[in-house]
mmCIF file with all atom_site columns, C-alpha atoms in Angstrom:
data_model
loop_
_atom_site.group_PDB
_atom_site.id
_atom_site.type_symbol
_atom_site.label_atom_id
_atom_site.label_alt_id
_atom_site.label_comp_id
_atom_site.label_asym_id
_atom_site.label_entity_id
_atom_site.label_seq_id
_atom_site.pdbx_PDB_ins_code
_atom_site.Cartn_x
_atom_site.Cartn_y
_atom_site.Cartn_z
_atom_site.occupancy
_atom_site.B_iso_or_equiv
_atom_site.pdbx_formal_charge
_atom_site.auth_seq_id
_atom_site.auth_comp_id
_atom_site.auth_asym_id
_atom_site.auth_atom_id
_atom_site.pdbx_PDB_model_num
ATOM 1  C CA . MET J 1 1  ? -115.090 -18.972 -73.162 1.00 69.00 ? 1  MET J CA 1
ATOM 2  C CA . GLY J 1 2  ? -112.196 -18.817 -75.391 1.00 85.00 ? 2  GLY J CA 1
ATOM 3  C CA . LEU J 1 3  ? -109.099 -16.677 -75.890 1.00 89.00 ? 3  LEU J CA 1
ATOM 4  C CA . TRP J 1 4  ? -110.752 -14.470 -78.439 1.00 86.00 ? 4  TRP J CA 1
ATOM 5  C CA . THR J 1 5  ? -113.734 -13.711 -76.203 1.00 87.00 ? 5  THR J CA 1
ATOM 6  C CA . LEU J 1 6  ? -111.324 -12.701 -73.564 1.00 91.00 ? 6  LEU J CA 1
ATOM 7  C CA . LEU J 1 7  ? -109.428 -10.466 -75.812 1.00 90.00 ? 7  LEU J CA 1
ATOM 8  C CA . GLU J 1 8  ? -112.628 -8.825  -76.896 1.00 89.00 ? 8  GLU J CA 1
ATOM 9  C CA . GLY J 1 9  ? -113.578 -8.235  -73.293 1.00 90.00 ? 9  GLY J CA 1
ATOM 10 C CA . PHE J 1 10 ? -110.223 -6.728  -72.647 1.00 91.00 ? 10 PHE J CA 1
ATOM 11 C CA . MET J 1 11 ? -110.665 -4.288  -75.592 1.00 91.00 ? 11 MET J CA 1
ATOM 12 C CA . LEU J 1 12 ? -113.910 -2.970  -73.944 1.00 90.00 ? 12 LEU J CA 1
ATOM 13 C CA . ILE J 1 13 ? -111.885 -1.459  -71.041 1.00 90.00 ? 13 ILE J CA 1
ATOM 14 C CA . PRO J 1 14 ? -109.870 1.081   -73.140 1.00 89.00 ? 14 PRO J CA 1
ATOM 15 C CA . ASN J 1 15 ? -112.868 1.868   -75.261 1.00 90.00 ? 15 ASN J CA 1
ATOM 16 C CA . ALA J 1 16 ? -114.752 2.701   -72.116 1.00 89.00 ? 16 ALA J CA 1
ATOM 17 C CA . LEU J 1 17 ? -111.935 4.833   -70.869 1.00 86.00 ? 17 LEU J CA 1
ATOM 18 C CA . THR J 1 18 ? -111.585 6.636   -74.199 1.00 87.00 ? 18 THR J CA 1
ATOM 19 C CA . VAL J 1 19 ? -115.137 7.873   -74.175 1.00 86.00 ? 19 VAL J CA 1
ATOM 20 C CA . LEU J 1 20 ? -115.064 9.562   -70.817 1.00 81.00 ? 20 LEU J CA 1
ATOM 21 C CA . ASN J 1 21 ? -115.426 13.357  -71.294 1.00 78.00 ? 21 ASN J CA 1
ATOM 22 C CA . GLU J 1 22 ? -113.393 15.447  -68.702 1.00 75.00 ? 22 GLU J CA 1
ATOM 23 C CA . ASP J 1 23 ? -115.783 18.492  -68.818 1.00 78.00 ? 23 ASP J CA 1
ATOM 24 C CA . ARG J 1 24 ? -119.076 16.505  -68.486 1.00 81.00 ? 24 ARG J CA 1
ATOM 25 C CA . PHE J 1 25 ? -117.980 13.387  -66.349 1.00 78.00 ? 25 PHE J CA 1
ATOM 26 C CA . LEU J 1 26 ? -114.602 13.791  -64.692 1.00 77.00 ? 26 LEU J CA 1
ATOM 27 C CA . SER J 1 27 ? -114.506 17.377  -63.532 1.00 76.00 ? 27 SER J CA 1
ATOM 28 C CA . PRO J 1 28 ? -117.825 17.358  -61.701 1.00 81.00 ? 28 PRO J CA 1
ATOM 29 C CA . ARG J 1 29 ? -116.573 14.475  -59.680 1.00 76.00 ? 29 ARG J CA 1
ATOM 30 C CA . GLY J 1 30 ? -113.278 16.209  -58.839 1.00 76.00 ? 30 GLY J CA 1
ATOM 31 C CA . TRP J 1 31 ? -111.267 13.986  -61.253 1.00 76.00 ? 31 TRP J CA 1
ATOM 32 C CA . SER J 1 32 ? -109.797 16.800  -63.474 1.00 74.00 ? 32 SER J CA 1
ATOM 33 C CA . PHE J 1 33 ? -106.147 16.490  -64.404 1.00 72.00 ? 33 PHE J CA 1
ATOM 34 C CA . GLU J 1 34 ? -105.254 19.879  -62.962 1.00 72.00 ? 34 GLU J CA 1
ATOM 35 C CA . GLU J 1 35 ? -106.257 18.608  -59.379 1.00 70.00 ? 35 GLU J CA 1
ATOM 36 C CA . TYR J 1 36 ? -103.918 15.693  -59.584 1.00 66.00 ? 36 TYR J CA 1
ATOM 37 C CA . SER J 1 37 ? -100.566 17.283  -60.314 1.00 66.00 ? 37 SER J CA 1
ATOM 38 C CA . GLY J 1 38 ? -97.466  16.902  -58.298 1.00 62.00 ? 38 GLY J CA 1
ATOM 39 C CA . VAL J 1 39 ? -97.732  14.673  -55.111 1.00 55.00 ? 39 VAL J CA 1
ATOM 40 C CA . LYS J 1 40 ? -101.240 13.453  -55.730 1.00 65.00 ? 40 LYS J CA 1
ATOM 41 C CA . ARG J 1 41 ? -100.259 11.938  -59.098 1.00 67.00 ? 41 ARG J CA 1
ATOM 42 C CA . ASN J 1 42 ? -98.823  8.965   -57.223 1.00 73.00 ? 42 ASN J CA 1
ATOM 43 C CA . SER J 1 43 ? -102.051 8.320   -55.396 1.00 79.00 ? 43 SER J CA 1
ATOM 44 C CA . PHE J 1 44 ? -104.445 5.519   -56.727 1.00 82.00 ? 44 PHE J CA 1
ATOM 45 C CA . ASN J 1 45 ? -106.897 8.134   -58.022 1.00 79.00 ? 45 ASN J CA 1
ATOM 46 C CA . GLY J 1 46 ? -103.970 9.860   -59.826 1.00 79.00 ? 46 GLY J CA 1
ATOM 47 C CA . LYS J 1 47 ? -102.780 6.529   -61.396 1.00 82.00 ? 47 LYS J CA 1
ATOM 48 C CA . ILE J 1 48 ? -106.559 5.804   -62.544 1.00 83.00 ? 48 ILE J CA 1
ATOM 49 C CA . LEU J 1 49 ? -106.641 9.323   -64.098 1.00 84.00 ? 49 LEU J CA 1
ATOM 50 C CA . GLY J 1 50 ? -103.369 8.919   -65.766 1.00 83.00 ? 50 GLY J CA 1
ATOM 51 C CA . LEU J 1 51 ? -104.667 5.605   -67.230 1.00 84.00 ? 51 LEU J CA 1
ATOM 52 C CA . ILE J 1 52 ? -107.740 7.396   -68.543 1.00 85.00 ? 52 ILE J CA 1
ATOM 53 C CA . TYR J 1 53 ? -105.659 10.256  -70.205 1.00 84.00 ? 53 TYR J CA 1
ATOM 54 C CA . ALA J 1 54 ? -103.332 7.571   -71.714 1.00 84.00 ? 54 ALA J CA 1
ATOM 55 C CA . ALA J 1 55 ? -106.216 5.727   -73.252 1.00 85.00 ? 55 ALA J CA 1
ATOM 56 C CA . GLN J 1 56 ? -107.597 8.992   -74.664 1.00 83.00 ? 56 GLN J CA 1
ATOM 57 C CA . TYR J 1 57 ? -104.167 9.952   -76.028 1.00 86.00 ? 57 TYR J CA 1
ATOM 58 C CA . LEU J 1 58 ? -103.797 6.705   -77.825 1.00 88.00 ? 58 LEU J CA 1
ATOM 59 C CA . ARG J 1 59 ? -107.161 6.956   -79.521 1.00 88.00 ? 59 ARG J CA 1
ATOM 60 C CA . VAL J 1 60 ? -105.965 6.432   -83.044 1.00 91.00 ? 60 VAL J CA 1
ATOM 61 C CA . ILE J 1 61 ? -104.179 3.135   -82.116 1.00 92.00 ? 61 ILE J CA 1
ATOM 62 C CA . LEU J 1 62 ? -107.343 2.046   -80.476 1.00 91.00 ? 62 LEU J CA 1
ATOM 63 C CA . ILE J 1 63 ? -109.346 2.904   -83.556 1.00 92.00 ? 63 ILE J CA 1
ATOM 64 C CA . LEU J 1 64 ? -107.010 0.762   -85.562 1.00 95.00 ? 64 LEU J CA 1
ATOM 65 C CA . LEU J 1 65 ? -107.134 -2.152  -83.085 1.00 93.00 ? 65 LEU J CA 1
ATOM 66 C CA . ASN J 1 66 ? -110.970 -2.003  -83.063 1.00 94.00 ? 66 ASN J CA 1
ATOM 67 C CA . THR J 1 67 ? -111.002 -1.999  -86.907 1.00 95.00 ? 67 THR J CA 1
ATOM 68 C CA . LEU J 1 68 ? -108.734 -5.113  -86.840 1.00 94.00 ? 68 LEU J CA 1
ATOM 69 C CA . PHE J 1 69 ? -110.977 -6.839  -84.342 1.00 92.00 ? 69 PHE J CA 1
ATOM 70 C CA . ILE J 1 70 ? -114.007 -6.140  -86.501 1.00 93.00 ? 70 ILE J CA 1
ATOM 71 C CA . VAL J 1 71 ? -112.347 -7.430  -89.774 1.00 95.00 ? 71 VAL J CA 1
ATOM 72 C CA . ILE J 1 72 ? -111.266 -10.568 -88.004 1.00 91.00 ? 72 ILE J CA 1
ATOM 73 C CA . LYS J 1 73 ? -114.761 -11.052 -86.615 1.00 90.00 ? 73 LYS J CA 1
ATOM 74 C CA . LEU J 1 74 ? -116.228 -10.603 -90.063 1.00 93.00 ? 74 LEU J CA 1
ATOM 75 C CA . VAL J 1 75 ? -113.831 -13.006 -91.681 1.00 94.00 ? 75 VAL J CA 1
ATOM 76 C CA . SER J 1 76 ? -113.948 -15.736 -89.144 1.00 88.00 ? 76 SER J CA 1
ATOM 77 C CA . GLY J 1 77 ? -117.846 -15.580 -88.805 1.00 74.00 ? 77 GLY J CA 1
#
């Protein structure tokens, strides 16, 4: 396994976090952003929820990074 494969694997994590829908997936499990305000925000679940929302907020940057990875993969073979 090379460095490129490792980087591709790490790109899968923000991609997976970005596609999570709050209404269909997070809210039924009690992970909505309204429930984790104030003191609960510093808990482990609150930090994970903050990471999910950060990945969704930076969606445009993630699209550009995915495009860059695809172009490099096409050029390098």
